[in-house]
Amino acid sequence: MKVTGTAVLHAPVERVWSALNDPAVLVRTIPGCERLEEVGPDRYRMTVTAGVASIKGSYVGEVALTEQQRPGSFVLRASGSGAPGTVSADVLVRLEEAPEGTHLAYDADAVVGGPVGGVGQRVLTGVARKTAGEFFRAVDDVLAGGAQEGAAEPAAAVPAARPAPEDGPLPAPPAAPGPAVHVPPPPPPAAAGGQQPFVLGALVGAGAALLGALVGGLVARRR
Amino acid sequence: MTTRMFGAPVQRREDARLLTGGGRYLDDLGHDALAAAFVRSPHAHARVLDVDVTDALDVEGLVAVYTWEDLPERVRDPLPLLIPHPSLVAPRTGYALARGEVNHVGEPVVMVVATDRYVAEDVAERIAVTYEVLPPVVGVAAAREAVHLVHEEAAGNVGAHLVQGYGDAGAAIDAAPHVLELDLDVERSACVPLEGKGVYAVWDTDEQSLRLWSSTQTTTGVRAAVAAKLGLPLAKVECTAPDVGGGFGVKIMHPWPEEVLVPWAARLLERPVKWTEDRREHFVSSAHERQQLQHVRVGFDDEGRVLGLDVRLWHDHGAYIPYGVIVPINSSTQLLGPYKPGAYRVEFWSLYTNTVIVTPYRGAGRPQGVFAMERTMDAIADHLGLDRADVRAANFIQPEEMPYDFGLTFQDGRPLVYDSGDFPASLRKLKDLVGWDGFEEQRARARAEGRRVGIALACYVEGTGPGPYEGGHVHVETSGRVNVSTGLTSQGQGHQTILAQIVADELGVPFEDVHVTTGDTRRFGYSVGTFASRGAVMSGSAVALAARRVRAKALRIAGDALEADPGDLEVVDGVVRVKGNPGASMPLGTVAVLSNPLRYAFDDTARAATQFAAGGRGPDEPPVAPGEEPGLEGRDYHSPLRSTFANGMHAAVVETDPETAEIRVLRYCVVHDCGTMVNPMIVEGQILGGVAQGVGGALYERMHYDESGQLLNASFMDFLMPYATEVPPVETDHLETPSPLNPLGIKGAGEAGVIPAAALFASAIEDAEGFRISRMPISPSELFHLRERFAAGEVPALRRGGPAGAAPATPATPATPAPSDEGA
């Protein structure tokens, strides 16, 4: 499955690069990401909980950032598996200066196996593309808020793409338990019991921003 | 002696259950299954440029969306050409999901799977398909003109072309004293079963097996087709037809796209998936029938005997031709009816149109063929000033000419040979029943009251019970219960009743002890299906033969036990006994016990079959005799030489309102010969049902396509099916000329009622109005307009005249060449 797309981020290339390589940002912006753990240089282990009606579950995967040509491009290799199936993907991300800030292009080649692979190409690519858009908007929001240390930020830094909880005090986001483990701020209520169309994206998404965005996007449909 | 069940008007044992809501139809199954829905083409002819699902992704409960590109090998290949035939010149079949182009409104383009049907429909609604619309070919006349093509490779829109005949029809016509030509036109109609199609599939991942339920007329066909499409061993696929709410032909077509896609998705998703057709879907994506243009040229003598007959048929088969040419072959061979033209030539072109495919609908091409022939008979009679019944009688094949071989090939690839029938006797019965000879007095009385009435009769012969075979299995349990299974399916015909009647008599057991299963591949894997009025003929014969095997085995075993010659035994009321010595006997259940030597005594009857029980076989004999199998059961098949030909004649009296042109049916009479009747009450029911569809097809039902290929009346608000109020009381009489082609002498009765109706009503309305009717069906408004055209001299008058005041303003000079008298 090939998915390509572009996004515009309103920050200089260097800042975008940093954000996309910052697990604390990623863990908050990748839909469905619960936990992101550094297991080596530029290698992360992630946990994503997501699911659609027929495909629900917890997914564990690994993501590696390679071929980094700071600040112009990097390749993200991700693989993950859960009850609904397996995903592996290579995503080439290119960043370029643009009048608005940064022009980003991604080019993903994913292999999807197991039942999740049976939902139809148009659904997979459609969700991936749409989620990527949402992911980049979330990243853009973080960038706009100047928030680079997302996990420790107050609730106000939660990306605007996710509605804030409507009632009850928002528990203070836990401080990052250690330098290598990141958990996102608590999800809005809508996500708690909401049906999430596709895990896949989350999975991969957890791994890295883009992949997460792409496939992870699949995860995070929360309407 | 037990009452003989064969031939008795036994009440249908299905009815108590079906009439009290106990039916179990496809949609009663699989409540927890995922549901499928389809995005179908809104255009009759278009290229599919893009499918965009973006707006659908947020619908909660969406599981999957498939287009042709998602389908794997085999599933993505064209659907099978089910019935290949040498006459097919450019056979095209559709795809399970459209591959880049659509050829009729309703063709499936995208499949959606969701948590339930509501969600699936919501998703389908949000999927945007971009089309490039192409010029459509709508109606058989447009197809024949071929200004546009449905498929580039089908030149002239011709999918099949066939010429058959005997003698030199052209020369015989040219040499005949009288010649007439007729142009005739029959519109589209359809089966319209109250239950549409439906498929439910459950994939068992551990077993790697598929359980499939389909509202089908052939479970063995669906099973084999799905196994082939999914690349599964046949042993891993089982198919069952639950109660089926009407078939009438449309459900013999298989595999439908949904029958392939639903199991495929169930296997892929590892979840049960179900699809139930809705009413609009049935109208625009199942199948229709009937539409033909016909040209008849006939030469005849002064008595009305047909010396030469040349018929050309332009048959509309819709967007694809998966079911081959069965329908036009039926039209072209069965239009001969009970008659024997001196020479015959028939040529048909089966044409593509951008409308729903055509597959057999009850009658399957015969109503159109009979329309051509009976309109011709009426035209001959009017031309010569002869009685319409007399002209028919002059052309009859006589009983002593049976079996009658036309030298043509029938739709089953076998010679067109009538096996039996007594047409003169049938005609006498019909004339008596309707009061044919006294009708002119009735007409005169009606005229005196200002009423217009007309009478008509129409004859047909119907090839029924084609092969290649059906099988039956009969098994007697130790309790005496008899299980009967056959592979063909039931759609309400009463198979559970008639097959039990047959087996009860063959075996000598009470009717109540016999239990019948149909259409379940787990119980009987070899079958062809239920179509062409073959259920009773084929499976009835097969279960009779199987029961005879069981009886013979029972007599062998009981003979050993009772120390009697099997030839001296009889089975009465489920008890095997020595003739003339009722004391020496044993129940059939005990014979079943003896037939199956056991080691373990799990109940009282089993104890009698264990190794230390008395009465077993001797120590020098194996417990199961050589050549025998354990168990009191038998299996056999009926494979006839060729089809058996039933026949019938219908008569009707109609009244047309002089003001509103409303058409009322005053009387409807049927004389029917389906050989030996297993159950006259069920035969009668079949005939009544057929007449109801015949009335619908002649006076109400049609598929109203506009010029862009949109079906305008694809709902029960706009498609007029007759209610009980529109179906006349039917008076019936029967003749029984047994068929020599099967052990029971029976012929099919399923389609009979519908076949002559269009011809019959055209003739009766014509008789009431006094002008030619050449197009059916006919509505009151069409009759009204015909009257206006007749008054304007545009429609030819009958020579025998019509009601006072209905004569044309000017003497009729036919605007069309039909009918003309070239030879006079």
Short mmCIF file of N, CA and C in Angstrom, two decimals, chain B residues 68-192:
data_model
loop_
_atom_site.label_atom_id
_atom_site.label_comp_id
_atom_site.label_asym_id
_atom_site.label_seq_id
_atom_site.Cartn_x
_atom_site.Cartn_y
_atom_site.Cartn_z
N TRP B 68 -13.23 -3.34 -6.91
CA TRP B 68 -12.69 -4.44 -7.71
C TRP B 68 -11.20 -4.63 -7.44
N GLU B 69 -10.47 -3.52 -7.23
CA GLU B 69 -9.02 -3.60 -7.05
C GLU B 69 -8.66 -4.40 -5.80
N ASP B 70 -9.57 -4.47 -4.83
CA ASP B 70 -9.27 -5.22 -3.61
C ASP B 70 -9.42 -6.72 -3.78
N LEU B 71 -10.05 -7.14 -4.85
CA LEU B 71 -10.41 -8.55 -4.95
C LEU B 71 -9.21 -9.37 -5.40
N PRO B 72 -9.04 -10.56 -4.81
CA PRO B 72 -7.92 -11.40 -5.20
C PRO B 72 -8.23 -12.16 -6.49
N GLU B 73 -7.22 -12.83 -6.96
CA GLU B 73 -7.33 -13.68 -8.13
C GLU B 73 -8.60 -14.54 -8.01
N ARG B 74 -9.20 -14.83 -9.09
CA ARG B 74 -10.44 -15.62 -9.18
C ARG B 74 -11.66 -14.81 -8.78
N VAL B 75 -11.62 -14.19 -7.57
CA VAL B 75 -12.77 -13.37 -7.18
C VAL B 75 -12.87 -12.16 -8.11
N ARG B 76 -11.71 -11.71 -8.59
CA ARG B 76 -11.71 -10.52 -9.45
C ARG B 76 -11.94 -10.88 -10.92
N ASP B 77 -11.91 -12.17 -11.25
CA ASP B 77 -12.15 -12.57 -12.64
C ASP B 77 -13.63 -12.39 -12.99
N PRO B 78 -13.93 -12.36 -14.27
CA PRO B 78 -15.36 -12.26 -14.64
C PRO B 78 -16.15 -13.42 -14.03
N LEU B 79 -17.40 -13.17 -13.72
CA LEU B 79 -18.27 -14.22 -13.21
C LEU B 79 -18.44 -15.28 -14.30
N PRO B 80 -18.74 -16.51 -13.91
CA PRO B 80 -18.74 -17.58 -14.91
C PRO B 80 -19.84 -17.44 -15.97
N LEU B 81 -19.52 -17.92 -17.15
CA LEU B 81 -20.54 -18.13 -18.18
C LEU B 81 -21.13 -19.50 -17.86
N LEU B 82 -22.30 -19.49 -17.21
CA LEU B 82 -22.83 -20.71 -16.59
C LEU B 82 -23.20 -21.77 -17.62
N ILE B 83 -23.80 -21.34 -18.71
CA ILE B 83 -24.29 -22.33 -19.67
C ILE B 83 -23.72 -21.98 -21.04
N PRO B 84 -22.55 -22.52 -21.32
CA PRO B 84 -21.95 -22.25 -22.64
C PRO B 84 -22.82 -22.87 -23.73
N HIS B 85 -22.79 -22.27 -24.90
CA HIS B 85 -23.59 -22.79 -26.03
C HIS B 85 -22.93 -22.32 -27.32
N PRO B 86 -22.92 -23.18 -28.32
CA PRO B 86 -22.25 -22.81 -29.57
C PRO B 86 -22.80 -21.54 -30.22
N SER B 87 -24.03 -21.17 -29.90
CA SER B 87 -24.62 -19.99 -30.55
C SER B 87 -24.09 -18.68 -29.97
N LEU B 88 -23.36 -18.74 -28.88
CA LEU B 88 -22.85 -17.51 -28.26
C LEU B 88 -21.70 -16.97 -29.09
N VAL B 89 -21.88 -15.75 -29.60
CA VAL B 89 -20.83 -15.20 -30.46
C VAL B 89 -19.95 -14.21 -29.71
N ALA B 90 -20.47 -13.54 -28.70
CA ALA B 90 -19.66 -12.59 -27.94
C ALA B 90 -20.11 -12.63 -26.49
N PRO B 91 -19.85 -13.76 -25.83
CA PRO B 91 -20.37 -13.88 -24.46
C PRO B 91 -19.61 -12.99 -23.48
N ARG B 92 -20.32 -12.16 -22.79
CA ARG B 92 -19.73 -11.31 -21.76
C ARG B 92 -20.46 -11.54 -20.45
N THR B 93 -19.69 -11.67 -19.39
CA THR B 93 -20.31 -11.73 -18.07
C THR B 93 -19.77 -10.58 -17.25
N GLY B 94 -20.45 -10.25 -16.18
CA GLY B 94 -20.04 -9.12 -15.36
C GLY B 94 -18.95 -9.53 -14.37
N TYR B 95 -18.55 -8.55 -13.59
CA TYR B 95 -17.60 -8.80 -12.50
C TYR B 95 -18.37 -8.71 -11.18
N ALA B 96 -17.78 -9.31 -10.15
CA ALA B 96 -18.43 -9.23 -8.84
C ALA B 96 -18.56 -7.78 -8.41
N LEU B 97 -17.54 -6.99 -8.66
CA LEU B 97 -17.64 -5.54 -8.50
C LEU B 97 -17.13 -4.93 -9.81
N ALA B 98 -17.75 -3.82 -10.20
CA ALA B 98 -17.48 -3.25 -11.52
C ALA B 98 -15.99 -3.02 -11.72
N ARG B 99 -15.51 -3.40 -12.88
CA ARG B 99 -14.11 -3.18 -13.21
C ARG B 99 -14.01 -2.06 -14.23
N GLY B 100 -14.03 -0.84 -13.74
CA GLY B 100 -13.80 0.30 -14.62
C GLY B 100 -14.99 0.75 -15.44
N GLU B 101 -16.00 -0.11 -15.57
CA GLU B 101 -17.19 0.34 -16.31
C GLU B 101 -18.43 -0.35 -15.76
N VAL B 102 -19.54 0.32 -15.94
CA VAL B 102 -20.81 -0.25 -15.52
C VAL B 102 -21.73 -0.31 -16.74
N ASN B 103 -22.55 -1.35 -16.77
CA ASN B 103 -23.40 -1.56 -17.94
C ASN B 103 -24.88 -1.61 -17.65
N HIS B 104 -25.26 -1.39 -16.40
CA HIS B 104 -26.67 -1.17 -16.12
C HIS B 104 -26.82 -0.47 -14.77
N VAL B 105 -27.91 0.22 -14.64
CA VAL B 105 -28.23 0.82 -13.34
C VAL B 105 -28.37 -0.31 -12.34
N GLY B 106 -27.67 -0.19 -11.22
CA GLY B 106 -27.79 -1.21 -10.19
C GLY B 106 -26.59 -2.15 -10.14
N GLU B 107 -25.70 -2.04 -11.10
CA GLU B 107 -24.51 -2.90 -11.09
C GLU B 107 -23.66 -2.55 -9.87
N PRO B 108 -23.21 -3.55 -9.10
CA PRO B 108 -22.45 -3.24 -7.89
C PRO B 108 -21.06 -2.69 -8.20
N VAL B 109 -20.71 -1.60 -7.53
CA VAL B 109 -19.42 -0.95 -7.75
C VAL B 109 -18.54 -1.06 -6.50
N VAL B 110 -19.16 -0.84 -5.34
CA VAL B 110 -18.41 -0.85 -4.08
C VAL B 110 -19.18 -1.70 -3.08
N MET B 111 -18.44 -2.51 -2.32
CA MET B 111 -19.06 -3.29 -1.25
C MET B 111 -18.64 -2.69 0.08
N VAL B 112 -19.61 -2.50 0.94
CA VAL B 112 -19.36 -1.97 2.28
C VAL B 112 -19.71 -3.05 3.29
N VAL B 113 -18.85 -3.22 4.29
CA VAL B 113 -19.17 -4.10 5.41
C VAL B 113 -19.15 -3.26 6.67
N ALA B 114 -20.18 -3.42 7.48
CA ALA B 114 -20.26 -2.62 8.70
C ALA B 114 -20.96 -3.43 9.77
N THR B 115 -21.05 -2.83 10.94
CA THR B 115 -21.59 -3.57 12.08
C THR B 115 -23.05 -3.94 11.88
N ASP B 116 -23.80 -3.13 11.18
CA ASP B 116 -25.15 -3.54 10.82
C ASP B 116 -25.55 -2.87 9.51
N ARG B 117 -26.72 -3.20 9.04
CA ARG B 117 -27.12 -2.73 7.72
C ARG B 117 -27.33 -1.22 7.68
N TYR B 118 -27.81 -0.67 8.81
CA TYR B 118 -28.01 0.79 8.85
C TYR B 118 -26.69 1.51 8.63
N VAL B 119 -25.68 1.04 9.38
CA VAL B 119 -24.37 1.67 9.25
C VAL B 119 -23.82 1.45 7.85
N ALA B 120 -23.98 0.24 7.36
CA ALA B 120 -23.46 -0.07 6.02
C ALA B 120 -24.10 0.86 4.97
N GLU B 121 -25.39 1.10 5.12
CA GLU B 121 -26.07 2.00 4.17
C GLU B 121 -25.57 3.44 4.34
N ASP B 122 -25.33 3.83 5.59
CA ASP B 122 -24.81 5.18 5.83
C ASP B 122 -23.44 5.35 5.16
N VAL B 123 -22.62 4.33 5.29
CA VAL B 123 -21.30 4.39 4.68
C VAL B 123 -21.44 4.47 3.16
N ALA B 124 -22.28 3.57 2.62
CA ALA B 124 -22.45 3.52 1.17
C ALA B 124 -22.89 4.88 0.62
N GLU B 125 -23.75 5.53 1.38
CA GLU B 125 -24.28 6.82 0.95
C GLU B 125 -23.18 7.88 0.87
N ARG B 126 -22.14 7.73 1.70
CA ARG B 126 -21.09 8.75 1.77
C ARG B 126 -19.92 8.46 0.83
N ILE B 127 -20.00 7.37 0.10
CA ILE B 127 -18.93 7.06 -0.84
C ILE B 127 -19.24 7.75 -2.16
N ALA B 128 -18.26 8.50 -2.64
CA ALA B 128 -18.48 9.27 -3.87
C ALA B 128 -17.81 8.56 -5.04
N VAL B 129 -18.60 8.18 -6.02
CA VAL B 129 -18.07 7.54 -7.22
C VAL B 129 -18.20 8.54 -8.37
N THR B 130 -17.11 8.73 -9.08
CA THR B 130 -17.14 9.63 -10.23
C THR B 130 -17.25 8.79 -11.50
N TYR B 131 -18.22 9.15 -12.32
CA TYR B 131 -18.47 8.40 -13.56
C TYR B 131 -18.29 9.29 -14.78
N GLU B 132 -17.92 8.66 -15.87
CA GLU B 132 -18.04 9.32 -17.17
C GLU B 132 -19.17 8.58 -17.90
N VAL B 133 -20.25 9.29 -18.10
CA VAL B 133 -21.45 8.63 -18.62
C VAL B 133 -21.30 8.37 -20.12
N LEU B 134 -21.67 7.18 -20.53
CA LEU B 134 -21.61 6.79 -21.94
C LEU B 134 -23.03 6.63 -22.47
N PRO B 135 -23.20 6.69 -23.79
CA PRO B 135 -24.57 6.54 -24.32
C PRO B 135 -25.11 5.14 -24.04
N PRO B 136 -26.31 5.03 -23.47
CA PRO B 136 -26.86 3.72 -23.15
C PRO B 136 -27.66 3.13 -24.30
N VAL B 137 -27.74 1.81 -24.31
CA VAL B 137 -28.60 1.10 -25.25
C VAL B 137 -29.77 0.56 -24.43
N VAL B 138 -30.95 1.11 -24.63
CA VAL B 138 -32.09 0.74 -23.80
C VAL B 138 -33.19 0.16 -24.68
N GLY B 139 -33.59 -1.05 -24.38
CA GLY B 139 -34.67 -1.68 -25.13
C GLY B 139 -34.13 -2.46 -26.32
N VAL B 140 -34.88 -3.49 -26.68
CA VAL B 140 -34.39 -4.41 -27.70
C VAL B 140 -34.38 -3.75 -29.08
N ALA B 141 -35.28 -2.78 -29.30
CA ALA B 141 -35.29 -2.11 -30.60
C ALA B 141 -34.00 -1.30 -30.79
N ALA B 142 -33.59 -0.60 -29.73
CA ALA B 142 -32.35 0.18 -29.80
C ALA B 142 -31.15 -0.74 -29.96
N ALA B 143 -31.22 -1.88 -29.30
CA ALA B 143 -30.11 -2.83 -29.42
C ALA B 143 -29.99 -3.32 -30.85
N ARG B 144 -31.11 -3.57 -31.48
CA ARG B 144 -31.12 -4.07 -32.85
C ARG B 144 -30.59 -3.00 -33.81
N GLU B 145 -30.99 -1.75 -33.56
CA GLU B 145 -30.48 -0.66 -34.41
C GLU B 145 -28.97 -0.50 -34.25
N ALA B 146 -28.50 -0.74 -33.05
CA ALA B 146 -27.05 -0.74 -32.79
C ALA B 146 -26.37 0.58 -33.15
N VAL B 147 -27.05 1.69 -32.92
CA VAL B 147 -26.39 3.00 -33.09
C VAL B 147 -25.26 3.11 -32.07
N HIS B 148 -25.53 2.62 -30.86
CA HIS B 148 -24.49 2.54 -29.84
C HIS B 148 -24.32 1.08 -29.45
N LEU B 149 -23.13 0.77 -28.94
CA LEU B 149 -22.86 -0.60 -28.53
C LEU B 149 -22.75 -0.68 -27.01
N VAL B 150 -23.23 -1.79 -26.46
CA VAL B 150 -23.06 -2.04 -25.03
C VAL B 150 -21.61 -2.46 -24.77
N HIS B 151 -21.14 -3.42 -25.53
CA HIS B 151 -19.75 -3.87 -25.42
C HIS B 151 -19.11 -3.73 -26.81
N GLU B 152 -17.95 -3.13 -26.83
CA GLU B 152 -17.30 -2.88 -28.12
C GLU B 152 -17.13 -4.17 -28.92
N GLU B 153 -16.86 -5.28 -28.22
CA GLU B 153 -16.54 -6.50 -28.94
C GLU B 153 -17.78 -7.22 -29.46
N ALA B 154 -18.96 -6.77 -29.04
CA ALA B 154 -20.19 -7.41 -29.50
C ALA B 154 -20.80 -6.57 -30.62
N ALA B 155 -20.36 -6.84 -31.85
CA ALA B 155 -20.83 -6.07 -32.99
C ALA B 155 -22.33 -6.21 -33.13
N GLY B 156 -22.98 -5.08 -33.40
CA GLY B 156 -24.43 -5.10 -33.55
C GLY B 156 -25.16 -5.46 -32.26
N ASN B 157 -24.44 -5.43 -31.16
CA ASN B 157 -24.98 -5.80 -29.83
C ASN B 157 -25.42 -7.26 -29.78
N VAL B 158 -24.94 -8.06 -30.71
CA VAL B 158 -25.37 -9.46 -30.75
C VAL B 158 -24.49 -10.31 -29.83
N GLY B 159 -25.14 -10.99 -28.90
CA GLY B 159 -24.42 -11.89 -28.00
C GLY B 159 -24.53 -13.33 -28.44
N ALA B 160 -25.62 -13.64 -29.14
CA ALA B 160 -25.81 -15.00 -29.61
C ALA B 160 -26.73 -14.97 -30.82
N HIS B 161 -26.56 -15.94 -31.66
CA HIS B 161 -27.36 -16.01 -32.89
C HIS B 161 -27.54 -17.49 -33.23
N LEU B 162 -28.78 -17.87 -33.50
CA LEU B 162 -29.04 -19.29 -33.77
C LEU B 162 -30.16 -19.45 -34.79
N VAL B 163 -29.96 -20.38 -35.69
CA VAL B 163 -31.01 -20.75 -36.66
C VAL B 163 -31.30 -22.23 -36.47
N GLN B 164 -32.56 -22.56 -36.37
CA GLN B 164 -32.96 -23.97 -36.33
C GLN B 164 -34.15 -24.15 -37.27
N GLY B 165 -34.48 -25.39 -37.53
CA GLY B 165 -35.68 -25.62 -38.33
C GLY B 165 -35.68 -27.00 -38.97
N TYR B 166 -36.72 -27.23 -39.70
CA TYR B 166 -36.81 -28.46 -40.49
C TYR B 166 -37.59 -28.14 -41.74
N GLY B 167 -37.29 -28.87 -42.81
CA GLY B 167 -37.96 -28.60 -44.08
C GLY B 167 -37.50 -27.26 -44.65
N ASP B 168 -38.09 -26.88 -45.75
CA ASP B 168 -37.77 -25.60 -46.39
C ASP B 168 -38.93 -24.65 -46.15
N ALA B 169 -38.84 -23.93 -45.04
CA ALA B 169 -39.97 -23.09 -44.63
C ALA B 169 -40.25 -22.00 -45.65
N GLY B 170 -39.16 -21.39 -46.17
CA GLY B 170 -39.35 -20.30 -47.14
C GLY B 170 -40.13 -20.77 -48.35
N ALA B 171 -39.72 -21.91 -48.90
CA ALA B 171 -40.39 -22.44 -50.08
C ALA B 171 -41.83 -22.84 -49.77
N ALA B 172 -42.02 -23.43 -48.59
CA ALA B 172 -43.37 -23.87 -48.20
C ALA B 172 -44.29 -22.67 -48.06
N ILE B 173 -43.78 -21.59 -47.52
CA ILE B 173 -44.61 -20.38 -47.37
C ILE B 173 -44.93 -19.79 -48.74
N ASP B 174 -43.89 -19.71 -49.58
CA ASP B 174 -44.11 -19.11 -50.90
C ASP B 174 -45.14 -19.90 -51.71
N ALA B 175 -45.16 -21.21 -51.48
CA ALA B 175 -46.08 -22.05 -52.25
C ALA B 175 -47.47 -22.14 -51.62
N ALA B 176 -47.64 -21.56 -50.43
CA ALA B 176 -48.91 -21.73 -49.71
C ALA B 176 -50.01 -20.86 -50.31
N PRO B 177 -51.26 -21.30 -50.18
CA PRO B 177 -52.39 -20.50 -50.70
C PRO B 177 -52.53 -19.15 -49.99
N HIS B 178 -52.16 -19.11 -48.71
CA HIS B 178 -52.31 -17.84 -47.96
C HIS B 178 -51.03 -17.57 -47.19
N VAL B 179 -50.69 -16.30 -47.10
CA VAL B 179 -49.50 -15.91 -46.34
C VAL B 179 -49.84 -14.70 -45.48
N LEU B 180 -49.39 -14.75 -44.25
CA LEU B 180 -49.57 -13.60 -43.35
C LEU B 180 -48.23 -13.27 -42.71
N GLU B 181 -48.09 -11.99 -42.38
CA GLU B 181 -46.92 -11.59 -41.59
C GLU B 181 -47.38 -10.82 -40.37
N LEU B 182 -46.72 -11.07 -39.26
CA LEU B 182 -47.07 -10.38 -38.01
C LEU B 182 -45.80 -9.83 -37.36
N ASP B 183 -45.91 -8.62 -36.86
CA ASP B 183 -44.86 -8.08 -36.00
C ASP B 183 -45.40 -8.01 -34.59
N LEU B 184 -44.67 -8.61 -33.68
CA LEU B 184 -45.16 -8.74 -32.31
C LEU B 184 -44.11 -8.23 -31.34
N ASP B 185 -44.57 -7.92 -30.16
CA ASP B 185 -43.73 -7.18 -29.21
C ASP B 185 -44.13 -7.58 -27.79
N VAL B 186 -43.18 -8.09 -27.04
CA VAL B 186 -43.44 -8.45 -25.65
C VAL B 186 -42.46 -7.67 -24.78
N GLU B 187 -42.98 -7.08 -23.71
CA GLU B 187 -42.14 -6.24 -22.86
C GLU B 187 -41.48 -7.02 -21.72
N ARG B 188 -40.61 -6.30 -21.02
CA ARG B 188 -39.92 -6.90 -19.88
C ARG B 188 -40.82 -7.05 -18.68
N SER B 189 -40.64 -8.15 -17.97
CA SER B 189 -41.22 -8.30 -16.65
C SER B 189 -40.20 -9.05 -15.80
N ALA B 190 -40.61 -9.49 -14.63
CA ALA B 190 -39.64 -10.16 -13.77
C ALA B 190 -40.34 -11.02 -12.74
N CYS B 191 -39.55 -11.89 -12.13
CA CYS B 191 -40.09 -12.86 -11.16
C CYS B 191 -40.70 -12.17 -9.94
N VAL B 192 -39.99 -11.18 -9.41
CA VAL B 192 -40.42 -10.44 -8.24
C VAL B 192 -40.88 -11.35 -7.09
#
